[in-house]
Amino acid sequence: MRASWHIARHVLSGRRVRTTLLVIAVAMASALVAAVATGMRTVQGSIEHRISRSIGAVDARIVHRYGSPFDAEVVELVRTLPGVVEAAPRVEGALTLARTDDRRDEDGRRIRLTVQARGVETERDTVFEQYDLLEGRFPGNPAEILLDPLTSRRLEAGVGEVIRVERFGPAIDLEIVGIRDRPELGALQKPRVHVDRRVIEEASGRTGEASVVSIVLEDGLDVPTWVATHEANIETPLRLESAERARAGYDRQVRASRVGFRTGTIVAFLACAFIVAIGMTTAIGEQIRQLAMLRCIGASRSQLAGSQACVGLAIGGGGGLLGPPLGVGLSAILAWWYADFLPGGLVVPPEGLLLAFLGATAAGLLGAAWPAWRAASTTPLEALANRARPVRTTAILGCGVVGLVLIAFQLLLLAISDVDLRFNVYAFLGLPALHVGYFLLAVPIFVVVSRLFGRLLARLWRLPPSLVAGNLRGGAFRLGLTAGALMVGLSVLVSTWSNGLALVDDFGERVRFADAFVMKTGGLGETEQATIAALPAVAAASPVGYLPLRVAESQRLGTGDLAPPNVVCVGFEPAEFLEMNRLDWIEGTAEAAIPRLEEGDAVLVAKEFLVARDLGVGDTIALGAEGDETTYEIVGVVGAAGLDMATGLFGIRSVYMEHAVSCVFMDFDTVATRYGTREAFIMQLDLDLPADAEAADAAEERLGEVLRESIPGAIFASGRGIKALVEDIGARILSVTAAVAMAALLLACLGVGNVVAAGITARGFEFGVIRAVGGAPEVAPRLVLAEITATAIAAIVVGVGLGIHLAWMGVGLYRDLAGLQLALSIPVIPTIVGALFVLAAALVASLPASLALRRRSPRALLAGGRGG
Amino acid sequence: MTAPEAFRGIEIRDLRKSYSLGERRVEAVRGIDLDLHEPGLCAVMGPSGSGKSTLLHLIGGLDRPDSGTIRVGDARIDDMDETGLTAFRRRGIGIVFQQFNLLASMSAIENVMLPGVLDGGHERDLRDRAGALLDELGLGDRTEHRPDALSGGEQQRVAIARSLLFAPPVLLADEPTGALDSSASDRLWGLLDELGTAREVLVLMVTHEPAAATHCRRVLVLQDGRVADDFQTEGMDESELAHRATRPVRA
Ligand SMILES: Nc1ncnc2c1ncn2[C@@H]1O[C@H](COP(=O)(O)OP(=O)(O)O)[C@@H](O)[C@H]1O
Ligand SMILES: [Mg+2]
């Protein structure tokens, strides 16, 4: 071992420049893993944070079928169910809050406000903490209260002040301990506060009641499945349902972001391994000769292996130690830069750092082992012989064939039917096979590229074409594999960007609903509907009617007295409605359903309907007055996640959704012809607003005013606020993902750049010969640059190929593991920018080393280059 | 370790070695018998491709024969296993090449010490021995120089010093002067002969320069993988030697 280390030390110190460049290369590669792991984990953390803050951390809940309060005892049962992390009863109630002092408003009245209060068990509520706070903290006991900005503004009260709950009997004084962050969404929004349950119980005089039991489940549980499994445990009239987060599919988004983290880290790990291995084998011929000479003077195989292990450990381990802090540092800078975007803050995953270190070290060892193995497995003599072996076409073809076989192997692995097994096999077998496959494919592709571009490159770098062609031919393997290492940055960029983009599109698509809503108690008549449609800035208006209908006696049998005898018939214009809203089709399809709806003998039902009455597509339902019933066929079961969210946030969910259990959706015209009403309960509007946010706000404001003037009593509510909220989350995800991808590209290019530079310093002899036979000083550097250009072009070709392949695999992964249907879209501009960046980075990285060639004399090049 | 008093030189019987180059078989050595028992410089000459290097490589344990036996000193190396060969290369023989001789990252003295380091020897001991050897070869003031700061002749002398570290009975040199000018070559040949006699080492040197013959005790001429001529130089003058060493031999 001592001898091994002795040799290793000299190998390392003998070529200080090269050793340094390699350590830097390894550090960059390992930083890449750390940065991608940390970056992705941070994005993931923030996605989870944002989703739980804006949509709620609650996975499921228990409610009363018809919205009445119920006995909170049920929570004990829920807590015994498997998979439940926490369950807590919440009670909703109205509280009248007033200032304790005598302050009056403009009209001289005492300042007081009726608010919607949520009562929680303050001691055990941390799991549910679902709001961001503007200031202060959550209530910790029954003497404290948390306000929303609306309440705070109306009461002119802030943190530290005391407000009074007015009721019959002695008033309750509460200290304001915090203000939550809550988007202000316009006129329909009700002020909300957050108190201990006991406050509401005391104010209302009723104890032991719950309006809802909120449930948080273990990470990774599929909420709808869990609900389906356990809903039988909950007795009617209570009902177990999944919360918006699961209903809108945001729990899947959370899972998807975890898939992204895992695959991203593995891909970065592989990229690191390639860069390091390529670095360690630069100037392999020279390394083998050196090792062979040692064999001739009596070094044993184990000593060679040992010495190379030491070299690998020193370079790989050294770089592996330097890299992670660098990567985390880079991520920290990004996190700081995007601090507003990343409410979850920087999250450093220890497994990512370990992988970064191990990846670099293991790849260093492997990369060093290769020349040692070559030197030890051939006779010393063969290794010593300086026969320049021409690159054989069969070897290049063989390389390509093996590459294609590996890629095909990866595709074959997709045939595994078990989803989890498929993911694990993909991560640990498929991804490596895929990367090695493209890596090997880089060699024939490099050859093709040099054939195609050889002349052009010669002209570009003002070199004799034959010299360039010969050099590229001779370097097919060396340069081809370098292209293989260079490709990884680009493939990471293309694939993460593409999947990120698709994820964000999906994110936004989930909440597609109208830009604005108009409502009026008592309904909007036909002329009013026309007025609304004709208002300036209204691009489209779609009426939604609301008509109670009786369900035929015969159909109530079976479900007995549990299901109400009436249903609400929601009339809507299918085509227009679908333009504005996204419906999730649980059963049936839009294409099949719309014509049937327009024919007038079919309805859609909400998915709650399916659950409550056990009726689905193909079943019929008879509706109408006694003796005058019409039978409708159910042609679709739908959910509208976006609408759920919008109505929930507006506080009109009670009207819109809580009756979903008894809603059927019918064509608007059918309602008119069958039941003689064209009245709309709500109008959904698509607006034509200026792009500028402030101008748009002003335009909406004006629209609201015009509306109130032309239709007295109409209420205007904008959906833009919520949409902007969601779009904002999407934009954050995308921009941070893009930054991580760019950082990955940067690190990969820097890493390979150093490898390239190390390779050039090792080839002094070759350039010495060129100089010796009369080449001008600038020929060598130009030749290097021509080589690098060809290498970078090949890297771009394989990198984009691999990137698209990875993105495509990503679509499958997100489908399998997160149930998301993403589109495969290739981000053209980022890809082009990334490609140019690869080219520029490779050239810049090789510049110092090639210019150094220029300065050295031919004699120095010849003397230093090859001997040892 | 081989004791000098038990010097037995090289003994080769019916040695054969062929290489396959694709379809073609090249018989590099085709039945050589040799007995070399006297210390001192012995030249192996012959046209290019006649099997000189191959013969040397087989004797040095760098390559394995197809058949035949090789004894070097008291070791029988043709059927030795890899571990035995490694030890043999380290201590049983010294080898000097035309090029690729020294590790560029090590100073002269470190290069000389290297086999000892590989052997697990004590650094200080080794340094003393290596210093003495370099002194003996006239490089006492060059010990800390790196190879790139030494002339070709000096580099070869460092390589020779390194091959003598374990005082092997046999030293092999394949065209050691191939990269040197004539005066440096001349000095190196003289040195090898002196070393041979003084240290009782058989120095087997491949060369294609007839001038080398004047420093040698014995000359072997190979042709087509066989020994075509084998003579003692004593009593021959320079032109006679050159003539005999280079004339075409009839089969
Ligand atoms: N590793 C090898 N593979 C194939 N042929 C070889 C190898 N080494 C030597 N030869 C062939 O064996 C013959 C003898 O070579 P060599 O011993 O090197 O000749 P010399 O040193 O006398 O010039 C030559 O024809 C040479 O081409
Ligand atoms: Mg030869």
Coordinates of C-alpha atoms in Angstrom, one line a residue, chain A residues 13 18 21 24 38 79 121 195 218 321 344 366 387 398 416 428 433 464 511 573 583 602 667 704 736 797 812:
Chain A
S13 CA 2.2 15.7 -8.5
R18 CA -3.7 18.2 -15.1
L21 CA -7.9 20.6 -13.7
I24 CA -11.9 21.0 -10.5
T38 CA -30.7 20.7 -3.4
R79 CA -58.1 8.8 14.6
E121 CA -58.3 22.8 18.9
V195 CA -60.1 31.0 17.2
E218 CA -49.5 10.0 5.9
L321 CA -15.5 16.8 -0.9
G344 CA -40.3 26.8 1.8
L366 CA -13.7 3.4 -11.6
R387 CA 1.8 1.2 -31.8
G398 CA -19.9 -1.7 -32.5
I416 CA -42.8 -4.3 -16.5
F428 CA -31.5 2.0 -11.0
A433 CA -28.5 1.9 -19.4
P464 CA -6.0 22.5 -44.1
V511 CA -58.0 25.6 -12.2
E573 CA -74.5 25.6 -22.2
L583 CA -64.1 19.4 -16.2
A602 CA -79.3 13.4 -21.1
D667 CA -78.4 21.6 -21.3
G704 CA -68.3 46.0 -11.9
V736 CA -36.7 28.0 -10.3
V797 CA -27.1 16.2 -31.0
G812 CA -44.7 8.3 -18.3

